[in-house]
């Protein structure tokens, strides 16, 4: 019997006023007319709770671009789910936030692009966005809602990580996610301009470790490092089809938010399939679940049930084969691809291909091993 998932990531829309070049949305964005309607999402929330989910993360794009966001928050809360809104904050004011809280919102996760306003607005591709985010953060704490600050870090802002930690404290956040860019979607296309240097990574790790000690009891700091400097893969999403599931704006039921990038899958459609059937019975969820699918050297590895073979989307992005051993593992025959990618980023400039509807960037190439 497959254990139930802990949480559902509900990607309500791909619409967003920001144009972040590291966005994990697929490069082919869902049009508004293709999005699931209110009634379908409300049914999905009930199914998630019945399946055993405890939390729902309302995401996008920018979830508050949906006119029915109050109805969706209310539906998720009524279903008995802990509701977390993952937002840029630039479309919300105090009145709207109060209405969301009254509808049952439990938590806000606010993204920032930098601590320095000019850089933050350049990275997000939205003039005045940073100031709006700070104003919204104050509204969240004034409303008595828990606030998590999500700082996506990379080569072009990582040197200001200490200032981002100070900003989280100033805004009254209880949690800070220091999340190095993970290279899927638009981030993969911009990999060379985003990849940090080894010196930056080491400095950031030391900064986080020191801040965790200094601010213990006041600020929880989560830290997600880039796999390209790793020797062992991370347990991506707690293992394929083991702890989380996602639903895309168009209704695809996915083991993770990036799985749409994988070819050769027939992902279940939430319009015609229940979450339970997708989770327990679908070939797509079962293909990489557990350890039986693993190739050598994963098969029989002592860490097989710790990292679950690493990330399938990353394996595909780097090797062209979703079933390959994640190159983040030093034992992978493809591990040298990471070094080639790092060398390419060392020669790159700082220009971005911004996330825009209808614009399809050139993906980062699969680098052949010599």
Coordinates of C-alpha atoms in Angstrom, one line a residue:
X1 CA 0.0 0.0 0.0
X2 CA 1.4 3.4 -1.0
X3 CA 1.6 5.8 1.9
X4 CA -0.4 9.0 1.4
X5 CA 1.3 12.3 0.3
X6 CA 1.9 15.0 2.9
X7 CA 1.2 18.0 0.7
X8 CA -0.3 19.2 -2.5
X9 CA 1.3 21.9 -4.6
X10 CA -1.6 23.6 -6.5
X11 CA -0.2 25.6 -9.3
X12 CA -3.2 27.7 -10.0
X13 CA -1.9 29.7 -12.9
X14 CA 1.2 30.5 -14.9
X15 CA 0.2 34.2 -15.0
X16 CA 2.7 36.4 -13.2
X17 CA 3.6 40.1 -13.2
X18 CA 7.3 39.2 -12.5
X19 CA 9.6 37.7 -15.2
X20 CA 12.1 35.9 -13.1
X21 CA 14.8 34.2 -15.2
X22 CA 15.1 31.3 -12.7
X23 CA 11.4 30.4 -12.7
X24 CA 10.7 26.7 -12.5
X25 CA 7.6 26.9 -14.6
X26 CA 7.8 25.1 -17.9
X27 CA 9.0 27.2 -20.8
X28 CA 5.7 26.6 -22.6
X29 CA 3.3 28.4 -20.2
X30 CA -0.3 27.5 -19.8
X31 CA -2.8 30.1 -21.3
X32 CA -5.4 31.5 -18.9
X33 CA -8.2 29.9 -21.0
X34 CA -6.7 26.4 -20.3
X35 CA -6.6 26.8 -16.5
X36 CA -8.8 24.6 -14.3
X37 CA -11.9 26.4 -13.1
X38 CA -13.0 27.1 -9.5
X39 CA -15.2 24.0 -9.1
X40 CA -12.5 21.6 -10.4
X41 CA -9.9 23.0 -8.0
X42 CA -12.4 22.9 -5.1
X43 CA -13.0 19.2 -5.9
X44 CA -9.3 18.6 -6.0
X45 CA -8.8 20.1 -2.6
X46 CA -11.4 17.7 -1.1
X47 CA -9.7 14.8 -2.8
X48 CA -6.3 15.9 -1.4
X49 CA -7.7 16.0 2.1
X50 CA -9.4 12.6 1.6
X51 CA -6.1 11.1 0.3
X52 CA -4.3 12.2 3.4
X53 CA -2.7 15.5 2.5
X54 CA -2.2 17.9 5.4
X55 CA -1.0 21.0 3.6
X56 CA -1.7 22.8 0.4
X57 CA 0.7 25.2 -1.2
X58 CA -1.2 27.7 -3.5
X59 CA 1.3 28.7 -6.1
X60 CA 1.8 29.7 -9.7
X61 CA 2.9 31.8 -11.5
X62 CA 1.3 34.3 -9.2
X63 CA -1.7 32.7 -7.5
X64 CA -3.4 36.0 -6.7
X65 CA -3.7 36.7 -10.4
X66 CA -6.7 34.5 -10.2
X67 CA -9.9 36.4 -9.6
X68 CA -11.3 33.5 -7.6
X69 CA -8.4 33.3 -5.2
X70 CA -10.6 34.0 -2.2
X71 CA -13.0 31.2 -3.2
X72 CA -10.0 28.9 -3.7
X73 CA -8.5 29.7 -0.3
X74 CA -11.9 29.2 1.3
X75 CA -12.4 25.8 -0.4
X76 CA -8.9 24.6 0.7
X77 CA -9.6 25.7 4.3
X78 CA -13.0 24.1 4.3
X79 CA -11.5 20.9 3.1
X80 CA -9.4 20.9 6.2
X81 CA -6.0 21.7 4.6
X82 CA -3.4 24.0 6.1
X83 CA -3.2 26.7 3.5
X84 CA 0.1 28.3 2.4
X85 CA 0.0 31.1 -0.2
X86 CA 3.3 31.3 -2.2
X87 CA 3.3 34.8 -3.7
X88 CA 5.3 37.6 -5.0
X89 CA 3.1 40.0 -3.0
X90 CA 3.0 42.7 -5.7
X91 CA -0.7 42.3 -6.5
X92 CA -2.0 42.4 -2.9
X93 CA -3.0 45.2 -0.5
X94 CA -4.2 45.1 3.1
X95 CA -7.9 44.8 2.3
X96 CA -7.2 41.8 0.0
X97 CA -5.0 40.2 2.6
X98 CA -7.6 40.6 5.3
X99 CA -10.1 38.9 3.1
X100 CA -7.7 36.0 2.4
X101 CA -7.2 35.6 6.1
X102 CA -10.9 35.6 6.8
X103 CA -11.3 33.0 4.0
X104 CA -9.0 30.7 6.0
X105 CA -5.4 31.5 4.9
X106 CA -2.9 30.1 7.4
X107 CA 0.5 31.1 6.1
X108 CA 2.2 33.4 3.6
X109 CA 5.5 32.6 1.7
X110 CA 6.8 35.7 0.1
X111 CA 9.5 35.6 -2.6
X112 CA 12.3 38.2 -2.8
X113 CA 14.9 38.5 -5.5
X114 CA 17.6 40.4 -3.6
X115 CA 18.1 42.8 -0.6
X116 CA 19.2 45.6 -2.8
X117 CA 16.2 47.3 -4.6
X118 CA 17.7 48.0 -8.0
X119 CA 19.2 44.5 -8.3
X120 CA 15.9 42.9 -7.0
X121 CA 13.8 44.7 -9.6
X122 CA 16.3 43.8 -12.4
X123 CA 16.2 40.2 -11.5
X124 CA 12.5 40.0 -11.2
X125 CA 11.9 42.1 -14.3
X126 CA 9.4 44.3 -12.5
X127 CA 10.1 48.0 -11.7
X128 CA 9.1 48.9 -8.2
X129 CA 8.5 45.3 -7.2
X130 CA 10.9 45.2 -4.3
X131 CA 9.2 48.1 -2.5
X132 CA 5.8 46.5 -3.0
X133 CA 7.1 43.3 -1.5
X134 CA 8.5 45.0 1.6
X135 CA 5.2 46.8 2.1
X136 CA 3.2 43.6 1.7
X137 CA 5.5 41.8 4.2
X138 CA 4.6 44.3 6.9
X139 CA 1.0 43.8 6.1
X140 CA 1.3 40.1 6.7
X141 CA 2.9 40.4 10.1
X142 CA 0.4 43.1 11.1
X143 CA -2.4 40.7 10.2
X144 CA -0.9 38.2 12.5
X145 CA -0.1 35.6 9.8
X146 CA 3.1 33.6 9.9
X147 CA 5.6 34.8 7.2
X148 CA 8.2 32.8 5.4
X149 CA 10.6 34.7 3.2
X150 CA 11.9 32.8 0.2
X151 CA 15.2 34.1 -1.2
X152 CA 16.2 32.4 -4.4
X153 CA 20.0 32.8 -4.6
X154 CA 22.4 32.6 -7.5
X155 CA 25.6 34.2 -8.8
X156 CA 24.1 37.6 -9.2
X157 CA 22.7 38.1 -5.7
X158 CA 24.5 35.6 -3.5
X159 CA 27.1 38.1 -2.2
X160 CA 24.3 39.9 -0.5
X161 CA 23.0 36.9 1.5
X162 CA 23.9 38.5 4.8
X163 CA 21.7 41.5 3.9
X164 CA 18.8 39.1 3.0
X165 CA 19.1 37.4 6.4
X166 CA 19.0 40.9 8.0
X167 CA 15.9 41.7 5.9
X168 CA 14.1 38.6 7.0
X169 CA 14.7 39.6 10.6
X170 CA 13.6 43.2 10.0
X171 CA 10.4 42.0 8.3
X172 CA 9.5 39.7 11.2
X173 CA 9.7 36.5 9.2
X174 CA 9.7 33.3 11.3
X175 CA 11.4 31.3 8.5
X176 CA 13.8 32.1 5.7
X177 CA 14.3 29.7 2.8
X178 CA 17.7 30.3 1.2
X179 CA 17.1 28.3 -2.0
X180 CA 19.9 28.1 -4.5
X181 CA 18.4 28.0 -8.0
X182 CA 17.4 24.5 -9.2
X183 CA 18.0 24.2 -12.9
X184 CA 14.6 23.4 -14.5
X185 CA 12.3 25.3 -16.8
X186 CA 13.5 28.9 -17.3
X187 CA 16.3 28.5 -14.8
X188 CA 17.9 25.8 -17.0
X189 CA 17.8 28.1 -20.0
X190 CA 19.6 30.8 -17.9
X191 CA 21.9 28.4 -16.1
X192 CA 25.1 29.9 -17.2
X193 CA 24.2 33.4 -16.0
X194 CA 22.9 32.0 -12.6
X195 CA 25.4 29.4 -11.5
X196 CA 27.3 30.5 -8.4
X197 CA 31.1 30.1 -8.1
X198 CA 32.4 27.6 -5.6
X199 CA 33.8 30.4 -3.5
X200 CA 30.3 32.0 -3.4
X201 CA 28.7 28.7 -2.4
X202 CA 31.2 28.1 0.4
X203 CA 30.8 31.6 1.7
X204 CA 27.0 31.2 1.6
X205 CA 27.1 28.0 3.5
X206 CA 29.3 29.5 6.2
X207 CA 27.0 32.5 6.4
X208 CA 23.9 30.3 6.9
X209 CA 25.6 28.1 9.5
X210 CA 26.6 31.2 11.5
X211 CA 23.2 32.8 11.2
X212 CA 21.5 29.7 12.4
X213 CA 23.5 29.8 15.6
X214 CA 23.1 33.6 16.1
X215 CA 19.4 33.7 15.4
X216 CA 18.3 30.4 16.9
X217 CA 14.8 30.7 18.4
X218 CA 14.1 33.8 16.3
X219 CA 14.6 32.7 12.7
X220 CA 14.5 29.2 11.2
X221 CA 16.7 29.1 8.1
X222 CA 16.2 26.4 5.5
X223 CA 19.1 25.9 3.0
X224 CA 18.8 24.2 -0.4
X225 CA 22.2 23.9 -2.2
X226 CA 22.7 23.5 -5.9
X227 CA 23.3 19.9 -7.0
X228 CA 26.0 20.9 -9.5
X229 CA 28.6 21.1 -6.6
X230 CA 27.3 17.9 -4.9
X231 CA 28.9 14.4 -4.6
X232 CA 25.6 12.8 -3.6
X233 CA 22.1 13.6 -4.9
X234 CA 19.4 15.1 -2.8
X235 CA 16.2 13.2 -2.0
X236 CA 14.2 15.2 -4.5
X237 CA 10.7 15.9 -3.2
X238 CA 11.3 13.1 -0.7
X239 CA 11.4 10.5 -3.5
X240 CA 9.3 10.3 -6.7
X241 CA 5.7 9.7 -5.8
X242 CA 6.3 9.2 -2.1
X243 CA 5.6 12.4 -0.2
X244 CA 4.2 15.1 -2.5
X245 CA 2.2 15.6 -5.6
X246 CA 1.4 18.6 -7.8
X247 CA -1.4 19.7 -10.1
X248 CA -0.5 22.1 -12.9
X249 CA -2.7 25.0 -14.1
X250 CA -4.0 22.8 -16.9
X251 CA -4.8 19.9 -14.6
X252 CA -1.9 17.5 -15.0
X253 CA -1.3 15.5 -11.8
X254 CA 2.4 15.3 -11.3
X255 CA 4.9 13.8 -8.9
X256 CA 6.7 17.1 -8.8
X257 CA 6.3 20.6 -10.3
X258 CA 9.0 20.1 -12.9
X259 CA 7.9 16.6 -14.2
X260 CA 6.1 18.1 -17.2
X261 CA 9.6 18.5 -18.7
X262 CA 9.9 14.7 -19.1
X263 CA 8.9 13.2 -22.4
X264 CA 7.2 9.8 -22.7
X265 CA 4.8 10.3 -19.8
X266 CA 1.1 10.2 -19.9
X267 CA 0.4 12.2 -16.7
X268 CA -3.2 11.8 -15.4
X269 CA -5.6 14.7 -16.0
X270 CA -7.4 16.0 -12.9
X271 CA -10.5 16.7 -15.0
X272 CA -11.0 13.0 -15.6
X273 CA -8.9 11.2 -12.9
X274 CA -9.1 11.5 -9.1
X275 CA -6.0 12.3 -7.1
X276 CA -6.2 8.9 -5.4
X277 CA -6.2 7.0 -8.7
X278 CA -3.3 9.1 -10.0
X279 CA -1.3 8.6 -6.7
X280 CA -2.0 4.9 -6.3
X281 CA -2.5 3.5 -9.7
X282 CA -1.0 5.6 -12.5
X283 CA 2.0 4.3 -14.4
X284 CA 3.5 7.8 -14.3
X285 CA 3.6 7.8 -10.5
X286 CA 4.8 4.3 -10.2
X287 CA 7.5 4.4 -12.9
X288 CA 10.2 5.8 -10.6
X289 CA 8.6 5.0 -7.2
X290 CA 10.8 2.9 -4.8
X291 CA 14.0 1.3 -5.9
X292 CA 13.1 -1.4 -8.3
X293 CA 13.6 0.8 -11.4
X294 CA 17.1 1.9 -10.5
X295 CA 20.1 1.2 -12.7
X296 CA 23.6 0.5 -11.5
X297 CA 25.3 1.9 -9.4
X298 CA 22.0 3.0 -7.6
X299 CA 20.7 -0.6 -7.4
X300 CA 21.9 -2.0 -4.1
X301 CA 23.5 1.2 -3.0
X302 CA 23.3 1.7 0.8
X303 CA 21.8 5.2 0.2
X304 CA 19.1 4.0 -2.3
X305 CA 16.3 4.5 0.3
X306 CA 17.7 7.8 1.4
X307 CA 18.1 9.8 -1.8
X308 CA 15.8 7.5 -3.9
X309 CA 18.0 7.9 -7.0
X310 CA 18.1 11.7 -6.9
X311 CA 16.2 13.9 -9.3
X312 CA 14.6 12.5 -12.4
X313 CA 14.1 15.9 -14.0
X314 CA 17.8 16.8 -13.5
X315 CA 18.9 13.4 -14.9
X316 CA 16.9 14.1 -18.0
X317 CA 18.1 17.8 -18.3
X318 CA 21.7 16.7 -18.1
X319 CA 21.8 13.4 -19.9
X320 CA 18.6 13.2 -21.9
X321 CA 17.5 10.1 -20.0
X322 CA 15.1 10.4 -17.1
X323 CA 16.0 6.9 -15.9
X324 CA 19.7 7.6 -15.7
X325 CA 21.6 7.9 -12.5
X326 CA 21.4 11.5 -11.3
X327 CA 24.7 13.1 -12.3
X328 CA 24.9 14.8 -8.9
X329 CA 26.1 11.5 -7.5
X330 CA 29.9 11.0 -7.7
X331 CA 29.3 7.4 -8.6
X332 CA 27.2 8.2 -11.7
X333 CA 28.9 7.6 -15.0
X334 CA 27.6 11.1 -16.0
X335 CA 29.0 13.0 -13.0
X336 CA 31.6 14.8 -15.2
X337 CA 28.7 16.6 -16.9
X338 CA 28.4 18.8 -13.8
X339 CA 32.0 20.0 -14.2
X340 CA 31.4 20.7 -17.9
X341 CA 28.3 22.8 -17.0
X342 CA 30.3 24.7 -14.4
X343 CA 33.1 25.5 -16.9
X344 CA 30.5 26.8 -19.3
X345 CA 29.0 29.1 -16.6
X346 CA 32.5 30.5 -15.8
X347 CA 32.7 31.9 -19.4
X348 CA 29.1 33.3 -19.4
X349 CA 27.9 36.9 -19.0
X350 CA 25.1 38.2 -16.8
X351 CA 22.4 38.7 -19.3
X352 CA 19.0 36.9 -18.8
X353 CA 16.3 35.4 -21.0
X354 CA 13.3 36.6 -19.0
X355 CA 10.3 34.5 -18.4
X356 CA 7.6 35.7 -20.8
X357 CA 4.4 34.1 -22.2
X358 CA 5.0 33.0 -25.8
X359 CA 8.7 33.3 -25.6
X360 CA 10.5 30.0 -25.8
X361 CA 14.2 30.2 -24.8
X362 CA 16.9 27.9 -26.1
X363 CA 17.4 25.2 -23.5
X364 CA 20.8 24.6 -22.0
X365 CA 22.4 22.0 -24.1
X366 CA 23.0 18.4 -23.0
X367 CA 26.8 18.4 -22.7
X368 CA 28.4 15.2 -24.2
X369 CA 31.1 13.5 -22.2
X370 CA 34.4 13.3 -24.0

